[in-house]
Amino acid sequence: LAMASSLCALDQEIQTLLLNPAIRLEGIQAAFSHAQLLNCPDLACFQALIVVGGRAARAAIHASRFGPELYQETIIGLTGSFDWKMLTLGLRYKLCRLFIESYGQQVNHAWDCGITLHWRHFHAGLAVDNLNNPHASSRSLLKTRIRMGIGIRTGSLTLGLSLHQENAAFEWNGGLEWHKRGLALRCGAGSGKLFSAGFGVTAGRFRLDYGFACLIPGTTHQLTCTLTLTEP
């Protein structure tokens, strides 16, 4: 969130799993996050991610729950990815349960696919969400979306830039991170007068990240705890 969700190509971050299934992580990592709209406390999102990665392939599971009691969306996704030369290919299957008090319950399923390219300090990524969801409706979040991005890692700086399709138009997001000795400072911006900022602190195998974003619905803040259980 602190980098304005511009991580589509930065596949060595566990949070990228939510944007692109073509992740490139080794070891076992788990992350838990809570995001909330400050001017509407009932609009909250809980997410849990677990990645088990090897040298050339990895598997992941994530679950998220969004919304107040009158409107709830729960998503469970299973992801697999593997490396081929400079490329990483990823595929995800997910189930979505949508509950609206005035309409009842709807269960959908869909596939996501993604690819990332690595060349020295340069990264590029492309992801397509919800490829085959035959029951998508105006009330469902499982609409077909296209997302593409680039990223650059050099020294203590990380830069991300992404484009994503939203309502038949493309919007952009960009973010910058400076990190040194366990401390990371982040900021971002995007379409629709989006501005975000945040920080991260790493102590051993534990990392705590905080970010907030100012956008049209209001200000959202997010707290994420990441634990590295085993390292490569």
XYZ file of C-alpha atoms in Angstrom:
232
model
C 0.000 0.000 0.000
C 2.807 2.431 0.855
C 4.166 2.150 -2.712
C 0.694 2.685 -4.242
C 0.339 -1.004 -5.172
C 3.042 -0.689 -7.846
C 4.658 -4.091 -7.151
C 3.448 -5.993 -10.227
C 7.016 -6.615 -11.467
C 8.801 -6.793 -8.086
C 8.320 -10.527 -7.656
C 10.660 -10.964 -4.679
C 8.140 -9.293 -2.335
C 5.499 -11.486 -0.714
C 2.838 -8.786 -1.137
C 3.308 -9.030 -4.918
C 1.439 -12.345 -4.686
C -1.810 -10.347 -4.524
C -0.985 -8.540 -7.797
C 0.871 -11.145 -9.845
C 1.042 -14.945 -9.307
C 4.518 -15.068 -10.895
C 6.424 -14.614 -7.635
C 10.093 -15.537 -7.142
C 10.707 -16.266 -3.459
C 12.826 -18.928 -1.751
C 12.257 -20.341 1.710
C 9.032 -20.175 3.726
C 7.367 -16.832 4.433
C 4.053 -15.888 6.025
C 2.408 -12.463 6.035
C -0.718 -11.168 7.760
C -2.228 -7.758 7.096
C -5.158 -5.607 8.135
C -6.347 -2.601 6.102
C -9.092 -0.195 7.101
C -10.799 2.872 5.694
C -10.411 5.503 8.414
C -13.662 7.375 7.781
C -15.649 4.103 7.646
C -14.323 1.587 10.219
C -16.691 -1.144 8.970
C -14.806 -1.287 5.636
C -11.860 -3.467 6.557
C -9.799 -6.123 4.790
C -7.949 -9.020 6.421
C -5.349 -10.976 4.440
C -3.128 -13.980 5.126
C -0.404 -15.238 2.760
C 1.940 -18.232 3.002
C 4.662 -18.966 0.416
C 6.820 -22.104 0.255
C 9.588 -21.555 -2.265
C 12.396 -23.642 -3.711
C 15.241 -22.754 -6.021
C 13.160 -23.014 -9.218
C 9.517 -23.439 -8.155
C 7.180 -22.429 -5.367
C 3.624 -22.730 -4.067
C 1.490 -20.286 -2.121
C -1.921 -19.893 -0.537
C -3.681 -16.695 0.397
C -7.020 -15.781 1.926
C -8.710 -12.403 2.249
C -11.953 -11.079 3.691
C -13.348 -7.668 2.850
C -16.404 -5.659 3.834
C -18.888 -5.022 6.621
C -21.588 -7.481 7.710
C -24.015 -6.337 4.985
C -21.473 -6.856 2.170
C -18.723 -9.433 2.524
C -16.293 -10.838 -0.017
C -14.037 -13.765 0.882
C -11.349 -15.024 -1.512
C -9.109 -18.092 -1.211
C -6.362 -18.554 -3.775
C -3.856 -21.330 -4.565
C -0.774 -20.254 -6.544
C 2.059 -22.068 -8.256
C 5.036 -20.566 -10.089
C 8.274 -21.767 -11.665
C 11.376 -20.248 -13.242
C 12.532 -20.719 -16.815
C 15.770 -18.930 -17.650
C 15.099 -15.200 -17.055
C 11.334 -15.710 -16.775
C 8.993 -16.667 -13.964
C 5.561 -18.044 -14.866
C 2.695 -18.170 -12.392
C -0.863 -19.516 -12.276
C -3.498 -19.118 -9.570
C -6.903 -20.679 -8.947
C -9.246 -18.867 -6.597
C -12.687 -19.186 -5.085
C -14.742 -16.160 -4.124
C -17.766 -16.035 -1.852
C -19.804 -12.849 -2.175
C -22.566 -12.144 0.326
C -24.922 -9.186 0.070
C -27.751 -9.089 2.572
C -30.331 -7.925 0.031
C -29.252 -10.433 -2.675
C -27.959 -13.454 -0.804
C -24.823 -15.491 -1.492
C -22.863 -16.056 -4.704
C -19.828 -18.327 -5.146
C -17.520 -17.751 -8.141
C -14.226 -19.185 -9.302
C -11.559 -17.851 -11.647
C -7.959 -18.222 -12.830
C -5.148 -15.666 -12.767
C -1.914 -15.920 -14.742
C 1.251 -13.882 -14.725
C 4.799 -13.619 -16.022
C 7.865 -11.684 -14.910
C 11.194 -11.023 -16.618
C 14.525 -10.492 -14.819
C 17.595 -8.879 -16.336
C 20.244 -7.579 -13.943
C 18.562 -4.810 -11.911
C 15.549 -4.596 -14.226
C 12.214 -6.395 -13.744
C 9.068 -6.441 -15.887
C 5.737 -8.088 -15.159
C 2.363 -8.809 -16.741
C -0.697 -10.308 -15.021
C -4.250 -11.079 -16.113
C -6.856 -11.618 -13.378
C -10.084 -13.611 -13.549
C -9.619 -15.190 -16.956
C -12.618 -17.498 -17.013
C -15.151 -16.172 -14.518
C -18.495 -16.839 -16.268
C -20.551 -15.421 -13.404
C -18.916 -11.991 -13.088
C -21.427 -9.284 -12.322
C -21.414 -5.632 -11.381
C -21.425 -6.724 -7.729
C -18.431 -9.050 -7.992
C -14.764 -8.151 -7.650
C -13.875 -11.036 -10.006
C -13.779 -8.984 -13.192
C -11.156 -9.573 -15.869
C -8.282 -7.138 -15.309
C -4.923 -6.583 -16.971
C -1.942 -5.306 -15.011
C 1.599 -4.616 -16.245
C 4.608 -3.046 -14.619
C 8.341 -2.518 -14.424
C 10.684 -2.399 -11.465
C 14.291 -1.446 -10.794
C 16.397 -2.540 -7.822
C 19.754 -0.858 -7.370
C 21.669 -0.467 -4.126
C 19.323 0.810 -1.437
C 16.613 2.014 -3.843
C 13.642 0.156 -5.328
C 11.375 1.711 -7.951
C 8.052 0.322 -9.172
C 5.704 1.528 -11.889
C 2.520 -0.213 -13.031
C -0.489 0.217 -15.300
C -3.780 -1.525 -14.625
C -7.104 -1.700 -16.358
C -10.015 -0.185 -14.465
C -13.474 0.266 -16.060
C -12.186 -0.027 -19.639
C -9.425 2.543 -18.991
C -5.823 2.232 -17.820
C -4.610 3.899 -14.634
C -1.033 4.192 -13.379
C 0.659 3.706 -10.014
C 4.263 4.402 -9.035
C 6.260 3.839 -5.866
C 9.744 4.336 -4.428
C 11.480 2.598 -1.507
C 14.723 3.479 0.264
C 16.032 0.790 2.608
C 19.103 0.471 4.784
C 20.000 -1.549 7.902
C 16.536 -2.924 8.544
C 14.674 0.334 7.908
C 12.630 1.072 4.770
C 10.897 4.326 3.819
C 8.294 4.252 1.056
C 6.105 6.627 -0.931
C 3.884 6.401 -3.985
C 1.381 8.160 -6.208
C -1.130 7.267 -8.874
C -4.192 8.137 -10.906
C -7.160 9.714 -9.186
C -5.031 11.927 -6.913
C -3.679 8.868 -5.103
C -0.855 9.486 -2.637
C 0.682 6.916 -0.296
C 3.544 6.638 2.187
C 4.805 4.299 4.866
C 7.736 2.519 6.446
C 9.014 -0.932 7.312
C 11.218 -2.270 10.114
C 13.050 -5.612 9.931
C 14.439 -7.378 13.003
C 15.911 -10.799 12.295
C 13.226 -12.887 10.596
C 10.386 -10.530 11.532
C 9.264 -7.508 9.524
C 6.601 -4.941 10.357
C 5.228 -2.652 7.629
C 2.830 0.268 7.894
C 1.348 2.245 5.024
C -1.441 4.673 4.320
C -3.023 5.884 1.106
C -5.163 8.940 0.391
C -7.625 8.308 -2.429
C -11.146 9.245 -3.483
C -13.119 7.063 -0.978
C -10.963 8.308 1.901
C -7.750 7.508 3.731
C -6.821 3.850 4.131
C -4.126 2.498 6.402
C -2.615 -0.976 6.474
C -0.467 -2.906 8.942
C 1.416 -6.010 7.777
C 3.483 -8.526 9.764
C 5.815 -10.809 7.790
C 7.684 -13.769 9.249
C 10.460 -15.625 7.401
C 10.302 -19.170 8.775
C 13.163 -20.603 6.708
C 15.703 -18.887 4.488
C 17.242 -20.223 1.243
